[in-house]
GROMACS .gro file of C-alpha atoms in nm:
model
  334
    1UNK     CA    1   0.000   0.000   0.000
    2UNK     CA    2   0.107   0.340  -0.077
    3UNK     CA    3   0.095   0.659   0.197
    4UNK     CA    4   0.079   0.989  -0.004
    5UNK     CA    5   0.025   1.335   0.073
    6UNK     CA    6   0.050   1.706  -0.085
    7UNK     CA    7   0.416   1.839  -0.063
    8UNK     CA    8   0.388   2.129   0.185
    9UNK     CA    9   0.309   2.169   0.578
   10UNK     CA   10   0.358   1.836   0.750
   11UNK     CA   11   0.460   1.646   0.458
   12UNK     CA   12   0.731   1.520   0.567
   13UNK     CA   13   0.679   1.399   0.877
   14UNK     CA   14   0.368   1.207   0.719
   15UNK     CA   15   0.587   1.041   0.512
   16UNK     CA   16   0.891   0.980   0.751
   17UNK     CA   17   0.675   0.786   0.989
   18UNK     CA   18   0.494   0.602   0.686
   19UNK     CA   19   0.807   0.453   0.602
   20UNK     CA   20   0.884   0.382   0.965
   21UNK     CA   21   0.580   0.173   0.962
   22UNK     CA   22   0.664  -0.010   0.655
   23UNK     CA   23   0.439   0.171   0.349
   24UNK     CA   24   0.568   0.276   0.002
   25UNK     CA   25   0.607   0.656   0.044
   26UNK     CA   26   0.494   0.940  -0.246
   27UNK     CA   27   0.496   1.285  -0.226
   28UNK     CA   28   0.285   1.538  -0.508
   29UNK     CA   29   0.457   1.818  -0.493
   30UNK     CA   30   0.447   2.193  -0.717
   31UNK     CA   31   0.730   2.160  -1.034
   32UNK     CA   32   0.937   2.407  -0.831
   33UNK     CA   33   0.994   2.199  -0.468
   34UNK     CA   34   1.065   1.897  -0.672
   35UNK     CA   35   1.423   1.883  -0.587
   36UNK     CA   36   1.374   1.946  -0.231
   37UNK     CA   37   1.193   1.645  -0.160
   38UNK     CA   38   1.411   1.431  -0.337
   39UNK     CA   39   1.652   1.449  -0.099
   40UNK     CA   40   1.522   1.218   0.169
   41UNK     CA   41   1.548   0.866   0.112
   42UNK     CA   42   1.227   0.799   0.294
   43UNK     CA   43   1.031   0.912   0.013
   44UNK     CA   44   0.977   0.647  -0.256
   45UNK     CA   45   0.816   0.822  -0.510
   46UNK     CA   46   0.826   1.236  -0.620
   47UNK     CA   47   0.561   1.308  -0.853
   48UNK     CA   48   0.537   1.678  -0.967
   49UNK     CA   49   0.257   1.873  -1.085
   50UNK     CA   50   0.292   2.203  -1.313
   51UNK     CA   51  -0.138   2.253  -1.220
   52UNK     CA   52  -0.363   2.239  -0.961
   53UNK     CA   53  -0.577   2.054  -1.212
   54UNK     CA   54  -0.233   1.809  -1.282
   55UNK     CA   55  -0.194   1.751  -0.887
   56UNK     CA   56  -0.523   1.626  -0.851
   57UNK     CA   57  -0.513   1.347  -1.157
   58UNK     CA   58  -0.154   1.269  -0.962
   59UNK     CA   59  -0.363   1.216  -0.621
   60UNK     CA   60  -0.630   1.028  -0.806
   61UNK     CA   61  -0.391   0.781  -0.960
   62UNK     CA   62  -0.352   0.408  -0.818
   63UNK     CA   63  -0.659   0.499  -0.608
   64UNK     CA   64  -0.676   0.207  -0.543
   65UNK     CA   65  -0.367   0.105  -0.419
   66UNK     CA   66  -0.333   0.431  -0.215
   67UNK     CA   67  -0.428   0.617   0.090
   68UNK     CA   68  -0.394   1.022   0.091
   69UNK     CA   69  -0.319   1.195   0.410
   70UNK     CA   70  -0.468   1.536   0.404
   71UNK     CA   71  -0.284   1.818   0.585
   72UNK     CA   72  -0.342   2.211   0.646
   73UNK     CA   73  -0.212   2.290   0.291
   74UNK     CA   74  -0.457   2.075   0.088
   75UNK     CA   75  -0.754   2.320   0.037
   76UNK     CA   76  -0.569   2.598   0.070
   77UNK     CA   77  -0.354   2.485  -0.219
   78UNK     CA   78  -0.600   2.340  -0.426
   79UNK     CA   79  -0.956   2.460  -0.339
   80UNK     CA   80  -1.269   2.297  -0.176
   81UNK     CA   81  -1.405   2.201  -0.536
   82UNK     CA   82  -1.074   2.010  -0.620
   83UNK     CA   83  -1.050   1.823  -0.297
   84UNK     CA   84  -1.418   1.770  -0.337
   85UNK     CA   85  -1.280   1.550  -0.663
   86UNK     CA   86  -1.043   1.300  -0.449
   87UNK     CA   87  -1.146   0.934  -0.525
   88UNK     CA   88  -0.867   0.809  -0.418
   89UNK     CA   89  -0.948   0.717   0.017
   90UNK     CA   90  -0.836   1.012   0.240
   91UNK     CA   91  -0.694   0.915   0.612
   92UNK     CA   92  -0.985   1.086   0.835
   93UNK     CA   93  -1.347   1.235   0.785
   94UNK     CA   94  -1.362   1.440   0.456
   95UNK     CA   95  -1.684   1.581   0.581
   96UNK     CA   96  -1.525   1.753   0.820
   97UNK     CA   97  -1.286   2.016   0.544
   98UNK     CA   98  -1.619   2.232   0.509
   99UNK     CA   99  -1.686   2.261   0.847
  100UNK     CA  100  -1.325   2.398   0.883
  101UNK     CA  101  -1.341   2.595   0.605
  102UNK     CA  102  -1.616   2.796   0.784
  103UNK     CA  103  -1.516   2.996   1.097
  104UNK     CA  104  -1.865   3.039   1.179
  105UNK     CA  105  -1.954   2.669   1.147
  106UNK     CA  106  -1.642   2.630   1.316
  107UNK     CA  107  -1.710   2.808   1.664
  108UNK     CA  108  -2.090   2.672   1.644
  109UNK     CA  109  -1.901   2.315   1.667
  110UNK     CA  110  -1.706   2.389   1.930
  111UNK     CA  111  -2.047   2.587   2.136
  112UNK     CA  112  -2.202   2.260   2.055
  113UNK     CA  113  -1.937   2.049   2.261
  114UNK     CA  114  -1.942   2.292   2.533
  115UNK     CA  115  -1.630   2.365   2.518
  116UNK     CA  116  -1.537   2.752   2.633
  117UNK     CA  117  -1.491   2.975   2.355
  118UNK     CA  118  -1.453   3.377   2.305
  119UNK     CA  119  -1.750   3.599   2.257
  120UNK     CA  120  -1.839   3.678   1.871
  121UNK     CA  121  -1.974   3.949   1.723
  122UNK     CA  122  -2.200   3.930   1.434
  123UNK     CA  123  -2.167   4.279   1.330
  124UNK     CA  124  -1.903   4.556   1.338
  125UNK     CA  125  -2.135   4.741   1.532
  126UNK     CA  126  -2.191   4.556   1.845
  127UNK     CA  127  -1.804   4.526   1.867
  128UNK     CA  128  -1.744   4.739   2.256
  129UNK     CA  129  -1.417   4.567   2.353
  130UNK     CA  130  -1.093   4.470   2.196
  131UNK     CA  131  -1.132   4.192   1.908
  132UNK     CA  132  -0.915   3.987   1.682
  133UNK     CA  133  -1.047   3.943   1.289
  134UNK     CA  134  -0.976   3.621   1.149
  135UNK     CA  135  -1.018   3.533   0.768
  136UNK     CA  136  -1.162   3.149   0.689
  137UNK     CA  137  -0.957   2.855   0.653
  138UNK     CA  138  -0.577   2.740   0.675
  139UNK     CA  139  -0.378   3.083   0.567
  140UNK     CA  140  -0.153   3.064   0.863
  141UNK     CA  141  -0.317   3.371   0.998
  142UNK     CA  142  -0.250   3.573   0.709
  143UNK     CA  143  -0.482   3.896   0.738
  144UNK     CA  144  -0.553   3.873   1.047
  145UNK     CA  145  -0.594   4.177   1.294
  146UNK     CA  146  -0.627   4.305   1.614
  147UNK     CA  147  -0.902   4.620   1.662
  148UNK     CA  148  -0.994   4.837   1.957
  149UNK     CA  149  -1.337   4.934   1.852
  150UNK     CA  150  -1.619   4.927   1.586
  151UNK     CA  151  -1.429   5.191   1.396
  152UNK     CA  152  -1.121   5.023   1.402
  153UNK     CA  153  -1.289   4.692   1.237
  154UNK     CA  154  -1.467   4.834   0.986
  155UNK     CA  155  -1.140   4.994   0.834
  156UNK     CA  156  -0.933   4.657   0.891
  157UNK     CA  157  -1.222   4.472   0.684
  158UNK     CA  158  -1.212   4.764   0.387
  159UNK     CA  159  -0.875   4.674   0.360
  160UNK     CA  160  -0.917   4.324   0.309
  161UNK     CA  161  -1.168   4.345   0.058
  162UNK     CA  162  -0.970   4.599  -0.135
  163UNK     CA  163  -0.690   4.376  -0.083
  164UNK     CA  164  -0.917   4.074  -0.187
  165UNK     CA  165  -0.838   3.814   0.074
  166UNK     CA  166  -1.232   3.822   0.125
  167UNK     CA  167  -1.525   3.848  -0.090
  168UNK     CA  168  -1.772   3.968   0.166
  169UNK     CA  169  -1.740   4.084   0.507
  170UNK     CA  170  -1.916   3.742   0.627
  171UNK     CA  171  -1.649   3.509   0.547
  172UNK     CA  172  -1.497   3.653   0.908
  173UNK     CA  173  -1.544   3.620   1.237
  174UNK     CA  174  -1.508   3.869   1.507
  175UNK     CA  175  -1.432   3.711   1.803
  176UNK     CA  176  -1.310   3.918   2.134
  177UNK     CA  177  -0.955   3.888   2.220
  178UNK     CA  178  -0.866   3.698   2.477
  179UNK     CA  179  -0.590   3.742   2.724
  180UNK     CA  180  -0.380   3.476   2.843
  181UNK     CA  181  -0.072   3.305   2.643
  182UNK     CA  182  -0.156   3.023   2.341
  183UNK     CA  183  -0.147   2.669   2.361
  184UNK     CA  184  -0.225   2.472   2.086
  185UNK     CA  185  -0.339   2.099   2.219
  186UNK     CA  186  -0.283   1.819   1.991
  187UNK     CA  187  -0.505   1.498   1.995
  188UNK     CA  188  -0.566   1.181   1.821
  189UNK     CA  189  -0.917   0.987   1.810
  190UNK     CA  190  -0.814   0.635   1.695
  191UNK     CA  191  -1.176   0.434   1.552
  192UNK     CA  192  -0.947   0.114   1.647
  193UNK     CA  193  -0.901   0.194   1.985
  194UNK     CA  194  -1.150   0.369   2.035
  195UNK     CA  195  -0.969   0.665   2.241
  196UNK     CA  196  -0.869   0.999   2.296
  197UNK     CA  197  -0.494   1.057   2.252
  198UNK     CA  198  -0.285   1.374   2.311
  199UNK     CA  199   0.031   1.356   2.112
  200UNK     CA  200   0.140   1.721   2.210
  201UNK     CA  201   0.127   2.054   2.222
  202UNK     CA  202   0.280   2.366   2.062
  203UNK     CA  203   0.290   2.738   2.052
  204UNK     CA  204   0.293   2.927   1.722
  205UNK     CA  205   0.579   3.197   1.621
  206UNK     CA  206   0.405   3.466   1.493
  207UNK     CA  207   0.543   3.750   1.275
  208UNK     CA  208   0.527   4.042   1.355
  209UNK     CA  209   0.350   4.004   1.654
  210UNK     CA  210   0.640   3.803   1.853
  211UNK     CA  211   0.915   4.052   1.684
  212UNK     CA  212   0.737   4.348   1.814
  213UNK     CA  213   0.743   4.210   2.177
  214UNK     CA  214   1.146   4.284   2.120
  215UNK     CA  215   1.142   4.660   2.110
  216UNK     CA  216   1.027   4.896   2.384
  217UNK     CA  217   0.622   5.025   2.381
  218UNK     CA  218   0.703   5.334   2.336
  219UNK     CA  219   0.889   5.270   2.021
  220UNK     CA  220   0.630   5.010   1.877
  221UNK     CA  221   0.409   5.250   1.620
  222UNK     CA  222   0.357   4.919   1.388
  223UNK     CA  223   0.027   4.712   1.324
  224UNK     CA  224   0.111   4.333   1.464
  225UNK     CA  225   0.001   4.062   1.193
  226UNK     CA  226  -0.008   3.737   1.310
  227UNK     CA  227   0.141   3.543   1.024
  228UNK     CA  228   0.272   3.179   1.121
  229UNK     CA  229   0.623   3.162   1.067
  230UNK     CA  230   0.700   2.826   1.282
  231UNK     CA  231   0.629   2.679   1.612
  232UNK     CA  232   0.763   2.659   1.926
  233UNK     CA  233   0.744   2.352   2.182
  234UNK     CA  234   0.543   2.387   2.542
  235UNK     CA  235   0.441   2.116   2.843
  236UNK     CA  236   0.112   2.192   2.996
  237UNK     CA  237   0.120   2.205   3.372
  238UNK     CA  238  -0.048   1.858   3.430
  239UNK     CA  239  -0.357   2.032   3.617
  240UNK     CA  240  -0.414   2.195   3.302
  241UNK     CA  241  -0.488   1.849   3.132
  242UNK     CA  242  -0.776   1.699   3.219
  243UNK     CA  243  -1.007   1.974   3.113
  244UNK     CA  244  -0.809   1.960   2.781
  245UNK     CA  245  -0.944   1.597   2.777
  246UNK     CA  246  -1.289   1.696   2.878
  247UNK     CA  247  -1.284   1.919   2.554
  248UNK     CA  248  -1.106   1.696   2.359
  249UNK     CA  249  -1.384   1.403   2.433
  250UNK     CA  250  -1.693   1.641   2.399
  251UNK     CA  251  -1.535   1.743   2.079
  252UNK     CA  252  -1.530   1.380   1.953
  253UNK     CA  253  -1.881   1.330   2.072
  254UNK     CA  254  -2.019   1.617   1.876
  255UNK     CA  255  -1.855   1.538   1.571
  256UNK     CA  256  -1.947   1.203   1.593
  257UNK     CA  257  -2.325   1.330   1.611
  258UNK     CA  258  -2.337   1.613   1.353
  259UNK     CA  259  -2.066   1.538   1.100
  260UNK     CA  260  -2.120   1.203   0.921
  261UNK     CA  261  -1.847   0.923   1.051
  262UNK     CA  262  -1.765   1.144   1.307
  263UNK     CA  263  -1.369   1.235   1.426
  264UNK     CA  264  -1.096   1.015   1.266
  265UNK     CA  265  -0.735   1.056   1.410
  266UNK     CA  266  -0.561   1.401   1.465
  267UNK     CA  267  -0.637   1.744   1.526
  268UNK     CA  268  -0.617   2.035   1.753
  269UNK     CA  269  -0.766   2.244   2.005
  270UNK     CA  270  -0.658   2.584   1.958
  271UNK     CA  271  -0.670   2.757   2.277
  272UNK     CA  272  -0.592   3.075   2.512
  273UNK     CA  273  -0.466   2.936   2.858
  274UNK     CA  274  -0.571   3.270   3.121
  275UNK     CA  275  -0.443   3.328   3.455
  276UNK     CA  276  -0.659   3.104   3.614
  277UNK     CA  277  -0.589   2.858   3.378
  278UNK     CA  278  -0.889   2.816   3.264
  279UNK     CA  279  -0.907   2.694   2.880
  280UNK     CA  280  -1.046   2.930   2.636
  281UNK     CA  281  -1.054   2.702   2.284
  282UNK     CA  282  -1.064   3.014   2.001
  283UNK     CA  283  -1.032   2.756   1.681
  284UNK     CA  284  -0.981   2.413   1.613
  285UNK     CA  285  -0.810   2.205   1.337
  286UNK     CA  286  -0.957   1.876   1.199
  287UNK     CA  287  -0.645   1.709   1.093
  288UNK     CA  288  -0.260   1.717   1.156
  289UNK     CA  289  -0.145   2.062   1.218
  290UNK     CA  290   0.203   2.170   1.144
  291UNK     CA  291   0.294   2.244   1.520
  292UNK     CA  292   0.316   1.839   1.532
  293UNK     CA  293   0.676   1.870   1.302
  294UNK     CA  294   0.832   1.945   1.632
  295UNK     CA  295   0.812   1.583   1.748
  296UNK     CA  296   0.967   1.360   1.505
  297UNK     CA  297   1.087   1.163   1.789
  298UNK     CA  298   0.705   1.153   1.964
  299UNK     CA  299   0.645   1.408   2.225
  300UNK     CA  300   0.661   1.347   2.603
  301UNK     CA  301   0.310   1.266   2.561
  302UNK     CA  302   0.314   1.012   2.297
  303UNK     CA  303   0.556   0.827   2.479
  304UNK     CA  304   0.326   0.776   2.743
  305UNK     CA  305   0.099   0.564   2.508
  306UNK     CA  306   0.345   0.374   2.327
  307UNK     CA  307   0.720   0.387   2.485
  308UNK     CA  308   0.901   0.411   2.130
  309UNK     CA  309   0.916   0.733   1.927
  310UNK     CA  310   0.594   0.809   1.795
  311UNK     CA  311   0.526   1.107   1.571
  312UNK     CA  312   0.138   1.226   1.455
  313UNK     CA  313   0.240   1.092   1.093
  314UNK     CA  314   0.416   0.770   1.239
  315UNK     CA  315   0.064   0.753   1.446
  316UNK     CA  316  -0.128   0.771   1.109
  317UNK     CA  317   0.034   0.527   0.997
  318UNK     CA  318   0.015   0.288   1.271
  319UNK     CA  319  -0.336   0.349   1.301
  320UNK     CA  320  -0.404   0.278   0.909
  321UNK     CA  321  -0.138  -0.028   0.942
  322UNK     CA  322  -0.316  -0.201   1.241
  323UNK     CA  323  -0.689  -0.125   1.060
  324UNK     CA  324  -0.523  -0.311   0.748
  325UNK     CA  325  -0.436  -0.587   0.945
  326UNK     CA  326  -0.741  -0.659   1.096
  327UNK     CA  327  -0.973  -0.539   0.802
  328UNK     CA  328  -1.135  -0.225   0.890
  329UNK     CA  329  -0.958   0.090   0.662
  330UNK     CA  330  -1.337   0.190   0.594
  331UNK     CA  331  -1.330   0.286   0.946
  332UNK     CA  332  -1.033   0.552   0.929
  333UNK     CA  333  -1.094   0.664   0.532
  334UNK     CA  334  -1.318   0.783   0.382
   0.00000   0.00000   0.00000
């Protein structure tokens, strides 16, 4: 059987621990990144595309003989309406993408599970505190931006549609900032085992916001964006974890009752921890996020489960290996 994936985000570690669990290994990557991915010897096969139209025929071919591992990159490289055209059986629950794809669906989700989240405004005018303005799905937080007031928003969103990153000022959501310091919680809901994992956690570098926390306040005259740049590793104090879990499980549940097939294997709570350390969840992610490349080796947490090094892609794979094995990949693709 063959593990593939898009070249970009988590790629490689997908494909690293896909090997490490025995699978032919294929990457479909852009013309121009070719090179870079053949040079690791873990990676069988390097098909490049020169069109989005071109990487999806490579993705659909040996469908049979495949399983695709989506990743943060995938829509936002080759649209819903492409991915929408994958025959070929994706590792996790494709109905999930357009719930993602939707920060309003997104946050209902999450109110659903009852899991804390920031207040949201449905209109520039009933904004009366300090907010944060985030654009739908996986751009790294690309155009995102911090406002004081109504004012303040409704210039930040002109800007965005003159810059086109949005078509229409309900694509995003206006959610109040939260104080307290990131942590982004990483889980894993294995079908076979029928459990709730955490396999880490991360913070995100952010640039220019993190830059800006360099220089002096009184120098600082600059807008901070929030763009991703990389990630940084964090350990939860352990009293912090089992409400994590308590919003990791009602996550699954919920899924499992409004989204067809419910949760399949990774993805993240995206959270605020506050001074109480309480758990404020402002986003989620319904697949491997890229915070997991910090943990080739497993994280502290993974080795609790499984005493060897255990990354989120070598997880994937063990968890489509073992359903092989004992018949049941219709219960972790779809």
């Amino acid at each position: 059987m063959i593990i593939s994936t898009l070249g970009s985000h988590s790629s490689l570690q997908i494909l690293h621990g896909a090997k490490k669990e025995g699978f032919t290994t294929s990457v479909i990557t852009d013309k121009n990144r070719e090179n870079f991915y053949k040079r690791f010897n873990f990676i069988d096969e390097v098909r490049s595309y020169n069109s989005l139209d071109e990487a999806l025929d490579l993705i659909n071919k040996n469908n049979e003989e495949s399983v695709f591992i989506p990743h943060g990159s995938l829509i936002e490289y080759l649209g819903m309406e492409r991915v929408k055209r994958i025959k070929t059986p994706i590792f996790g629950n494709r109905n999930l993408f357009e719930w993602e794809a939707n920060q309003h669906k997104k946050m209902s989700l999450l109110k659903m599970a009852k899991i804390k989240i920031p207040e949201s405004f449905e209109s520039p005018e009933d904004v009366d505190r300090l907010v944060i303005v985030k654009l739908p799905g996986a751009k790294g937080g690309k155009g995102y931006f911090i406002a004081k007031n109504k004012e303040e928003v409704k210039e930040g969103l002109n800007k965005l549609l003159e810059a086109k990153l949005i078509k229409s000022i309900d694509e995003v959501i206006i959610q109040e900032y939260v104080l307290g310091i990131p942590i982004y919680f990483h889980f894993f809901y294995s079908p076979i085992f029928k459990r709730v994992e955490i396999t880490g956690m991360d913070i995100r570098y952010e640039t220019n916001v993190d830059g800006l926390r360099r220089l002096p306040t009184n120098l600082i005259s600059v807008e901070p964006t929030f763009v991703v740049a990389g990630n940084i590793p964090v350990i939860a104090r352990e009293s912090i974890l089992p409400r994590a879990f308590e919003y990791a499980e009602n996550f699954v549940n919920t899924v499992k009752e409004n989204v067809p097939l419910g949760m399949i294997g990774p993805f993240c709570l995206e959270s605020i921890v506050t001074d109480n350390l309480d758990i404020v969840v402002f986003e989620f992610s319904g697949r491997i996020v890229a915070g997991t490349n910090l943990y080739i080796e497993g994280s502290p947490y993974s080795w609790l489960y499984w005493d060897e090094p255990m990354s989120v892609g070598r997880r994937i794979a063990r968890e489509i290996k073992i359903a092989k094995l004992e018949n049941k990949l219709g219960e972790v693709t779809t």
